[in-house]
Coordinates of C-alpha atoms in Angstrom, one line a residue:
X14 CA 104.1 -29.5 16.9
X15 CA 106.5 -31.4 14.7
X16 CA 105.8 -31.3 11.0
X17 CA 105.0 -34.8 9.9
X18 CA 108.2 -36.0 7.6
X19 CA 105.7 -37.3 5.1
X20 CA 105.1 -33.8 4.1
X21 CA 108.6 -32.7 4.1
X22 CA 110.7 -32.4 0.7
X23 CA 108.1 -34.0 -1.5
X24 CA 108.3 -37.4 0.5
X25 CA 104.6 -38.1 0.0
X26 CA 104.5 -37.7 -3.8
X27 CA 107.9 -39.7 -4.1
X28 CA 106.7 -42.9 -2.8
X29 CA 103.9 -43.2 -5.4
X30 CA 104.4 -44.8 -8.7
X31 CA 102.4 -44.5 -12.1
X32 CA 100.4 -47.7 -10.7
X33 CA 99.3 -45.6 -7.5
X34 CA 97.9 -42.8 -9.9
X35 CA 96.1 -45.5 -12.1
X36 CA 94.4 -46.9 -9.0
X37 CA 93.7 -43.7 -7.3
X38 CA 92.0 -42.6 -10.7
X39 CA 90.0 -45.7 -11.4
X40 CA 88.7 -46.2 -8.0
X41 CA 87.8 -42.7 -8.0
X42 CA 85.8 -42.7 -11.1
X43 CA 84.0 -46.0 -10.6
X44 CA 82.7 -44.6 -7.3
X45 CA 81.7 -41.4 -9.0
X46 CA 79.7 -43.0 -11.7
X47 CA 77.8 -45.3 -9.2
X48 CA 77.1 -42.1 -7.4
X49 CA 76.2 -40.3 -10.6
X50 CA 73.6 -42.7 -11.2
X51 CA 72.0 -42.2 -7.7
X52 CA 72.2 -38.4 -8.1
X53 CA 70.2 -38.8 -11.4
X54 CA 67.1 -40.0 -9.5
X55 CA 67.3 -37.1 -7.1
X56 CA 67.7 -34.7 -10.0
X57 CA 64.6 -35.8 -11.9
X58 CA 62.2 -36.0 -9.2
X59 CA 60.1 -33.1 -10.2
X60 CA 59.8 -34.6 -13.5
X61 CA 58.7 -37.9 -12.3
X62 CA 56.3 -36.7 -9.8
X63 CA 54.5 -34.6 -12.5
X64 CA 54.8 -37.9 -14.9
X65 CA 53.1 -40.1 -12.1
X66 CA 50.2 -37.7 -11.5
X67 CA 47.2 -36.6 -13.6
X68 CA 48.6 -33.3 -14.3
X69 CA 50.9 -34.8 -16.8
X70 CA 48.3 -36.2 -18.9
X71 CA 45.5 -33.8 -18.4
X72 CA 46.8 -30.3 -19.7
X73 CA 44.6 -30.3 -22.6
X74 CA 40.6 -30.3 -23.1
X75 CA 41.2 -32.7 -26.0
X76 CA 42.5 -35.2 -23.6
X77 CA 39.9 -36.7 -21.3
X78 CA 40.4 -38.1 -17.8
X79 CA 40.4 -41.6 -19.1
X80 CA 43.6 -41.1 -21.1
X81 CA 45.8 -41.1 -17.9
X82 CA 43.5 -43.1 -15.5
X83 CA 45.2 -46.4 -16.8
X84 CA 48.7 -44.8 -16.2
X85 CA 48.8 -42.5 -13.4
X86 CA 50.1 -43.7 -9.9
X87 CA 48.8 -41.0 -7.6
X88 CA 46.0 -38.6 -7.5
X89 CA 48.4 -35.7 -6.2
X90 CA 51.8 -34.5 -6.4
X91 CA 51.9 -34.8 -2.6
X92 CA 51.4 -38.6 -2.6
X93 CA 54.0 -38.9 -5.2
X94 CA 56.4 -37.0 -3.4
X95 CA 55.8 -39.2 -0.4
X96 CA 56.3 -42.4 -2.5
X97 CA 59.7 -40.9 -3.9
X98 CA 60.8 -40.4 -0.2
X99 CA 59.8 -44.2 0.2
X100 CA 61.6 -45.1 -2.6
X101 CA 64.9 -43.5 -1.2
X102 CA 64.2 -45.2 2.2
X103 CA 64.0 -48.7 0.3
X104 CA 67.1 -48.1 -1.7
X105 CA 69.3 -46.8 1.5
X106 CA 67.8 -50.0 3.5
X107 CA 68.8 -52.4 0.8
X108 CA 72.1 -50.7 0.3
X109 CA 72.8 -50.8 4.2
X110 CA 72.2 -54.7 4.1
X111 CA 74.2 -55.1 0.9
X112 CA 77.1 -53.0 2.6
X113 CA 77.3 -55.7 5.4
X114 CA 77.3 -58.5 2.9
X115 CA 79.5 -56.7 0.2
X116 CA 82.4 -56.1 2.9
X117 CA 82.6 -59.8 3.8
X118 CA 82.4 -60.9 0.1
X119 CA 85.0 -58.4 -0.9
X120 CA 87.4 -59.8 1.8
X121 CA 87.1 -63.3 0.4
X122 CA 86.7 -62.7 -3.3
X123 CA 88.6 -60.8 -5.9
X124 CA 87.7 -57.0 -5.3
X125 CA 88.0 -56.3 -9.0
X126 CA 85.4 -59.0 -9.8
X127 CA 82.9 -57.7 -7.4
X128 CA 83.4 -54.2 -8.1
X129 CA 82.9 -54.7 -11.8
X130 CA 79.9 -56.9 -11.5
X131 CA 78.2 -54.3 -9.1
X132 CA 78.7 -51.6 -11.6
X133 CA 77.5 -53.3 -14.9
X134 CA 74.6 -54.9 -13.2
X135 CA 73.3 -52.0 -11.4
X136 CA 73.6 -49.9 -14.7
X137 CA 71.1 -52.4 -16.2
X138 CA 68.7 -52.1 -13.4
X139 CA 68.6 -48.4 -13.6
X140 CA 68.2 -48.4 -17.4
X141 CA 65.1 -50.8 -16.6
X142 CA 63.8 -48.5 -13.7
X143 CA 63.9 -45.1 -15.4
X144 CA 64.0 -45.7 -19.3
X145 CA 62.8 -49.0 -20.2
X146 CA 59.3 -48.3 -18.1
X147 CA 58.9 -44.9 -19.4
X148 CA 59.3 -46.1 -23.0
X149 CA 56.7 -48.8 -22.5
X150 CA 54.6 -46.6 -20.5
X151 CA 54.4 -49.1 -17.8
X152 CA 53.8 -47.7 -14.3
X153 CA 53.8 -49.9 -11.3
X154 CA 54.6 -49.3 -7.6
X155 CA 55.7 -52.9 -6.8
X156 CA 58.0 -53.0 -9.7
X157 CA 59.7 -49.7 -8.9
X158 CA 60.3 -50.9 -5.4
X159 CA 61.5 -54.4 -6.3
X160 CA 64.1 -52.4 -9.0
X161 CA 65.3 -50.1 -6.3
X162 CA 65.7 -52.7 -3.6
X163 CA 68.1 -54.7 -6.2
X164 CA 69.9 -51.6 -7.2
X165 CA 70.6 -50.8 -3.7
X166 CA 72.1 -54.2 -3.2
X167 CA 74.0 -54.0 -6.1
X168 CA 75.4 -50.5 -5.6
X169 CA 76.7 -51.7 -2.2
X170 CA 79.4 -53.4 -3.6
X171 CA 81.2 -50.1 -4.7
X172 CA 82.2 -48.5 -1.4
X173 CA 83.7 -51.5 0.6
X174 CA 85.8 -52.7 -2.6
X175 CA 87.2 -49.1 -3.6
X176 CA 88.2 -48.4 0.1
X177 CA 90.0 -51.8 0.4
X178 CA 91.6 -51.3 -3.0
X179 CA 92.8 -47.6 -2.0
X180 CA 94.1 -49.1 1.6
X181 CA 95.9 -51.8 -0.1
X182 CA 98.1 -49.2 -2.2
X183 CA 98.3 -46.3 0.2
X184 CA 99.6 -46.5 3.6
X185 CA 98.9 -44.6 6.8
X186 CA 101.5 -42.0 6.2
X187 CA 99.5 -39.1 4.6
X188 CA 96.3 -41.1 4.4
X189 CA 94.2 -38.3 5.5
X190 CA 95.0 -35.7 2.7
X191 CA 95.1 -38.7 0.0
X192 CA 91.9 -40.1 1.1
X193 CA 90.3 -36.6 1.8
X194 CA 91.2 -35.7 -1.7
X195 CA 90.2 -39.3 -3.1
X196 CA 86.7 -39.3 -1.1
X197 CA 85.5 -36.4 -3.0
X198 CA 84.5 -39.1 -5.8
X199 CA 81.3 -38.9 -4.3
X200 CA 80.9 -35.4 -4.6
X201 CA 82.1 -35.3 -8.2
X202 CA 79.9 -38.1 -9.1
X203 CA 77.1 -35.9 -7.7
X204 CA 78.1 -33.0 -10.0
X205 CA 78.7 -35.4 -13.0
X206 CA 74.9 -36.9 -12.3
X207 CA 73.6 -33.4 -12.0
X208 CA 75.2 -32.2 -15.4
X209 CA 74.2 -35.1 -17.1
X210 CA 70.6 -35.2 -16.0
X211 CA 70.2 -31.5 -16.6
X212 CA 71.8 -31.7 -20.1
X213 CA 69.2 -34.1 -21.2
X214 CA 66.1 -33.4 -19.0
X215 CA 64.4 -31.5 -21.6
X216 CA 64.0 -34.4 -23.7
X217 CA 62.4 -36.5 -20.8
X218 CA 63.7 -37.9 -17.6
X219 CA 64.2 -41.4 -19.2
X220 CA 67.1 -40.1 -21.0
X221 CA 68.9 -39.1 -17.9
X222 CA 68.7 -42.4 -16.6
X223 CA 69.5 -43.8 -20.0
X224 CA 72.8 -41.8 -20.5
X225 CA 74.1 -42.3 -16.4
X226 CA 73.4 -46.1 -16.9
X227 CA 75.3 -46.3 -20.3
X228 CA 78.6 -44.5 -18.7
X229 CA 78.5 -46.4 -15.6
X230 CA 78.2 -49.7 -17.8
X231 CA 81.1 -48.9 -19.9
X232 CA 83.1 -47.8 -16.5
X233 CA 82.5 -51.5 -15.1
X234 CA 84.0 -52.8 -18.2
X235 CA 87.0 -50.8 -17.7
X236 CA 87.4 -51.8 -14.0
X237 CA 87.2 -55.4 -15.1
X238 CA 90.0 -55.2 -17.4
X239 CA 92.3 -52.3 -15.7
X240 CA 92.2 -52.4 -12.0
X241 CA 95.3 -53.8 -10.0
X242 CA 93.7 -54.9 -6.6
X243 CA 97.0 -54.9 -4.6
X244 CA 100.7 -53.9 -5.3
X245 CA 101.6 -57.8 -5.3
X246 CA 99.6 -58.6 -8.4
X247 CA 102.5 -57.0 -10.1
X248 CA 105.4 -57.9 -7.7
X249 CA 105.6 -54.7 -5.9
X250 CA 105.9 -54.7 -1.8
X251 CA 102.6 -54.2 -0.1
X252 CA 102.3 -51.4 2.2
X253 CA 103.0 -53.3 5.2
X254 CA 106.5 -54.1 4.1
X255 CA 106.7 -50.3 3.7
X256 CA 105.1 -49.3 7.1
X257 CA 107.4 -51.6 9.1
X258 CA 110.4 -49.0 8.4
X259 CA 108.1 -46.3 9.6
X260 CA 109.0 -44.6 13.2
X261 CA 106.9 -44.4 15.9
X262 CA 105.5 -40.9 14.8
X263 CA 103.8 -42.5 11.9
X264 CA 101.8 -45.3 13.9
X265 CA 98.0 -45.8 13.0
X266 CA 96.0 -42.6 14.0
X267 CA 93.6 -45.4 15.4
X268 CA 95.1 -47.6 18.0
X269 CA 93.7 -50.3 20.1
X270 CA 95.3 -49.2 23.1
X271 CA 96.8 -45.9 24.3
X272 CA 100.3 -47.6 24.0
X273 CA 101.8 -50.8 23.1
X274 CA 102.4 -52.0 26.7
X275 CA 98.8 -51.5 27.6
X276 CA 97.4 -53.7 24.9
X277 CA 95.8 -56.8 26.0
X278 CA 97.5 -59.7 24.6
X279 CA 94.1 -61.9 24.4
X280 CA 92.5 -59.1 22.4
X281 CA 94.5 -59.7 19.5
X282 CA 93.1 -61.4 16.6
X283 CA 96.5 -62.3 15.4
X284 CA 98.7 -63.1 18.1
X285 CA 101.6 -64.5 16.5
X286 CA 103.4 -61.7 14.7
X287 CA 105.5 -64.2 12.5
X288 CA 102.2 -65.4 10.5
X289 CA 102.3 -63.9 7.0
X290 CA 99.1 -65.1 5.6
X291 CA 96.3 -63.4 7.0
X292 CA 92.9 -64.9 6.9
X293 CA 89.8 -62.7 6.7
X294 CA 88.3 -61.7 10.2
X295 CA 84.6 -62.4 11.2
X296 CA 81.9 -60.0 11.4
X297 CA 82.0 -60.0 15.2
X298 CA 85.7 -59.5 15.5
X299 CA 85.4 -56.6 13.2
X300 CA 82.5 -54.9 15.4
X301 CA 84.8 -55.7 18.4
X302 CA 87.7 -53.4 17.1
X303 CA 88.1 -50.3 19.1
X304 CA 86.3 -47.2 17.4
X305 CA 84.3 -49.1 14.8
X306 CA 80.9 -49.0 16.8
X307 CA 81.3 -45.4 17.8
X308 CA 82.1 -44.3 14.4
X309 CA 79.5 -46.3 12.7
X310 CA 76.7 -44.9 15.2
X311 CA 78.2 -41.3 14.6
X312 CA 78.3 -41.9 10.8
X313 CA 74.5 -42.9 11.0
X314 CA 73.4 -39.8 12.1
X315 CA 76.0 -37.7 9.9
X316 CA 75.1 -39.6 6.8
X317 CA 71.4 -39.2 7.3
X318 CA 72.0 -35.4 7.1
X319 CA 74.7 -35.5 4.2
X320 CA 72.3 -38.0 2.1
X321 CA 69.2 -35.9 2.8
X322 CA 70.8 -32.7 1.0
X323 CA 72.0 -35.3 -1.6
X324 CA 68.4 -36.7 -2.1
X325 CA 66.3 -33.6 -1.5
X326 CA 68.3 -30.6 -2.3
X327 CA 67.3 -29.9 -5.8
X328 CA 63.7 -30.9 -4.5
X329 CA 64.0 -28.4 -2.1
X330 CA 65.2 -25.7 -4.3
X331 CA 62.6 -26.1 -6.6
X332 CA 59.8 -26.5 -4.2
X333 CA 60.5 -23.9 -1.6
X334 CA 62.0 -21.1 -3.9
X335 CA 60.2 -21.7 -7.3
X336 CA 63.3 -22.2 -9.1
X337 CA 63.2 -24.4 -12.5
X338 CA 64.3 -27.9 -11.9
X339 CA 67.4 -27.8 -14.1
X340 CA 68.4 -24.5 -12.3
X341 CA 67.9 -26.1 -9.0
X342 CA 70.2 -29.4 -10.3
X343 CA 72.9 -27.1 -11.3
X344 CA 72.9 -25.0 -8.3
X345 CA 72.8 -27.8 -5.8
X346 CA 76.6 -28.7 -7.2
X347 CA 77.6 -26.2 -4.7
X348 CA 77.0 -28.2 -1.9
X349 CA 79.3 -31.0 -3.4
X350 CA 82.0 -28.7 -3.9
X351 CA 82.1 -27.5 -0.3
X352 CA 82.2 -31.1 0.5
X353 CA 85.1 -31.7 -1.8
X354 CA 87.1 -28.9 -0.3
X355 CA 86.2 -29.8 3.3
X356 CA 87.3 -33.5 3.0
X357 CA 90.6 -32.6 1.6
X358 CA 91.4 -29.8 3.7
X359 CA 90.3 -31.5 7.0
X360 CA 92.1 -34.9 6.0
X361 CA 95.2 -32.7 5.6
X362 CA 94.7 -30.9 9.0
X363 CA 94.2 -34.3 10.6
X364 CA 97.4 -36.0 9.0
X365 CA 99.2 -32.7 10.4
X366 CA 97.7 -33.4 13.9
X367 CA 97.9 -36.8 13.6
X368 CA 94.4 -37.3 15.0
X369 CA 91.0 -37.3 13.3
X370 CA 88.4 -37.0 16.0
X371 CA 89.2 -33.4 17.4
X372 CA 89.2 -32.1 13.7
X373 CA 85.9 -33.8 13.2
X374 CA 84.3 -32.4 16.4
X375 CA 85.4 -28.7 15.4
X376 CA 83.8 -29.0 11.8
X377 CA 80.5 -30.6 13.1
X378 CA 80.1 -27.5 15.7
X379 CA 80.7 -25.3 12.9
X380 CA 78.0 -27.3 10.8
X381 CA 75.4 -26.6 13.3
X382 CA 75.8 -23.0 12.8
X383 CA 76.0 -23.1 9.1
X384 CA 72.6 -25.4 9.0
X385 CA 71.0 -22.5 10.9
X386 CA 72.4 -19.9 8.5
X387 CA 71.3 -21.9 5.6
X388 CA 67.8 -22.6 6.6
X389 CA 67.3 -18.9 6.6
X390 CA 68.8 -18.2 3.1
X391 CA 66.9 -15.7 1.0
X392 CA 65.5 -16.2 -2.4
X393 CA 68.8 -15.3 -4.0
X394 CA 70.8 -17.8 -5.9
X395 CA 74.5 -16.1 -5.1
X396 CA 73.6 -16.1 -1.6
X397 CA 72.1 -19.4 -1.3
X398 CA 75.0 -21.0 -3.3
X399 CA 77.5 -19.6 -0.9
X400 CA 75.5 -20.7 2.0
X401 CA 75.3 -24.1 0.4
X402 CA 78.9 -24.3 -0.2
X403 CA 79.7 -23.6 3.5
X404 CA 77.4 -26.2 4.7
X405 CA 78.8 -28.9 2.4
X406 CA 82.3 -28.1 3.8
X407 CA 81.2 -28.5 7.3
X408 CA 78.8 -31.6 6.8
X409 CA 80.2 -33.4 3.5
X410 CA 84.0 -32.9 4.5
X411 CA 83.6 -35.0 8.0
X412 CA 81.3 -37.4 6.2
X413 CA 83.8 -38.0 3.6
X414 CA 86.8 -38.4 6.3
X415 CA 84.5 -41.0 8.3
X416 CA 83.6 -42.9 5.2
X417 CA 87.1 -43.2 3.7
X418 CA 90.4 -42.4 5.8
X419 CA 89.0 -43.3 9.3
X420 CA 87.4 -46.5 7.9
X421 CA 90.9 -47.3 6.5
X422 CA 92.4 -46.3 9.8
X423 CA 90.0 -48.7 11.6
X424 CA 90.6 -51.6 9.3
X425 CA 94.4 -51.4 9.6
X426 CA 94.7 -50.7 13.2
X427 CA 97.5 -52.5 15.2
X428 CA 95.2 -55.2 16.8
X429 CA 94.9 -56.9 13.5
X430 CA 98.7 -55.9 12.5
X431 CA 97.1 -54.1 9.4
X432 CA 95.4 -57.1 8.0
X433 CA 94.1 -56.2 4.4
X434 CA 91.4 -58.9 4.8
X435 CA 89.4 -56.7 7.3
X436 CA 89.4 -53.5 5.4
X437 CA 86.3 -54.3 3.3
X438 CA 84.4 -55.8 6.2
X439 CA 85.2 -52.8 8.6
X440 CA 84.2 -50.3 6.0
X441 CA 81.0 -51.9 5.1
X442 CA 80.0 -52.0 8.8
X443 CA 80.7 -48.4 9.1
X444 CA 79.2 -47.5 5.7
X445 CA 76.2 -50.0 6.4
X446 CA 75.3 -48.6 9.7
X447 CA 75.5 -45.1 8.0
X448 CA 73.2 -46.1 5.3
X449 CA 70.6 -47.4 7.9
X450 CA 70.6 -44.0 9.4
X451 CA 70.1 -42.4 6.1
X452 CA 67.4 -44.8 5.1
X453 CA 65.2 -43.9 8.2
X454 CA 65.9 -40.1 7.7
X455 CA 64.9 -39.8 4.0
X456 CA 61.3 -41.0 5.0
X457 CA 61.6 -39.1 8.1
X458 CA 62.5 -36.1 5.9
X459 CA 59.4 -36.4 3.6
X460 CA 57.2 -36.8 6.7
X461 CA 58.4 -34.0 8.5
X462 CA 58.4 -31.7 5.3
X463 CA 54.9 -32.8 4.6
X464 CA 53.4 -32.1 8.0
X465 CA 55.3 -29.4 9.5
X466 CA 57.4 -27.6 6.7
X467 CA 61.1 -27.4 5.7
X468 CA 62.1 -25.4 8.8
X469 CA 61.5 -28.2 11.0
X470 CA 63.6 -30.5 8.5
X471 CA 66.6 -28.2 9.4
X472 CA 65.9 -28.5 13.2
X473 CA 66.0 -32.4 12.6
X474 CA 69.3 -32.0 10.8
X475 CA 70.9 -29.8 13.6
X476 CA 69.6 -32.6 16.1
X477 CA 71.2 -35.2 14.2
X478 CA 74.5 -33.3 13.7
X479 CA 74.6 -32.7 17.6
X480 CA 74.1 -36.6 18.1
X481 CA 77.2 -37.1 15.7
X482 CA 79.2 -34.9 18.2
X483 CA 78.0 -36.8 21.0
X484 CA 79.0 -40.3 19.6
X485 CA 82.6 -39.1 18.8
X486 CA 83.2 -37.3 22.2
X487 CA 84.7 -40.3 23.8
X488 CA 87.1 -40.9 21.1
X489 CA 88.3 -37.1 21.5
X490 CA 88.8 -37.7 25.0
X491 CA 90.8 -40.8 24.6
X492 CA 93.0 -39.1 22.2
X493 CA 93.6 -36.1 24.0
X494 CA 94.6 -38.2 27.2
X495 CA 96.9 -40.1 24.8
X496 CA 98.5 -37.0 23.5
X497 CA 99.2 -35.8 27.2
X498 CA 100.8 -39.2 28.1
X499 CA 103.1 -39.1 25.2
X500 CA 104.0 -35.5 26.1
X501 CA 104.7 -36.4 29.7
X502 CA 106.6 -39.3 28.7
X503 CA 108.9 -37.3 26.4
X504 CA 109.5 -34.7 29.1
X505 CA 110.4 -37.4 31.5
X506 CA 112.9 -39.0 29.1
X507 CA 114.4 -35.9 28.0

């Protein structure tokens, strides 16, 4: 197999300017901050559960039952845990709905405005949810649910916008490794959120929310004044102009037809190739693009597993092994470390092979084995961290690839001639469908754990990972057939 020219003689790095670096870093850390605020909630679940139950107020004989009767939300920690799972589900459902909307809005408004507004307003909601209510000693289930619904809608503006901006600046050449490295932003955000939360948790869980909300708000201000949405804003050529000079070996990794001659002329959203101004495509047109539905359904299953680790891993470590909450928060970082390495390495391999689906399938097959191994981890922190990192490599890596590089491929495939006006919409569809699956999963995880135990939760994860492989299997067959056809064509022409 020929080594792609983009990786030869430093060609990948030579095509990037300092503007590319700034855009990479700004979008990377903007979404990292959004994820850090989400991670804070999962990291302080044990503290919140204690605060919402009588044990937080009835530790001394000098404090009668009446002291906490007007403040507590639940009579037992089990009911508090179930409500925490409900909040996760509420957040993800509103986040999923918001993704479909944010993708469409992002393709029609300035991406910088949408992203900055989402970050700043979400920070204010997080502050009210976790800090202000505790300072005022005001505990109300309806208020918590309402705030978390709003937070989900606001946070949904992040991913479609940052993927669209990255897609505007970075072309298909080397996209797997660039987006694989960049998609580590979620994992870095998880690590950042865990470190921030554990550093101030001794003063109270409200200060964990305060710190992350303040940092996120400051990040939103920086995005508003510093982010360049596209190269055209400063007079640089867009990536479409650069890609027109690419040879056939650098055609999009996601194509609407197996070759150009097989493409149906009536299935093009833009039939006239001379048109330079591209209008935003509709939601229905975006769903009809090849691969969008298949990858969306696959991501629904995979994000369920990935986000279950994201939301429940610290709680599982503390609940199942009896480790301190701060120690569990720090240990959970290893899952994200595995995801960072997995996303980058698997993205690089997919660039070399010039195909995504086979790399995903192999990683997910190995993920099933890693889930079995981690479910049987002994009560040893070193062994647990190692198994956790391996699981993150094979679960978080493919998740990062689908949500970033593959979404960018889908939004810039040949049928829409690389329209930048489709990127945010397609990304919103893929990530929105994934979030619906994740939302359902969070409630099921709490329900399964409460009735059957943690081992059955891992059986559920294995089932969902297998379903992910099933959904992308037609894409694997199509890509293998396409490679065989190209090889036969080269033999005949040679």
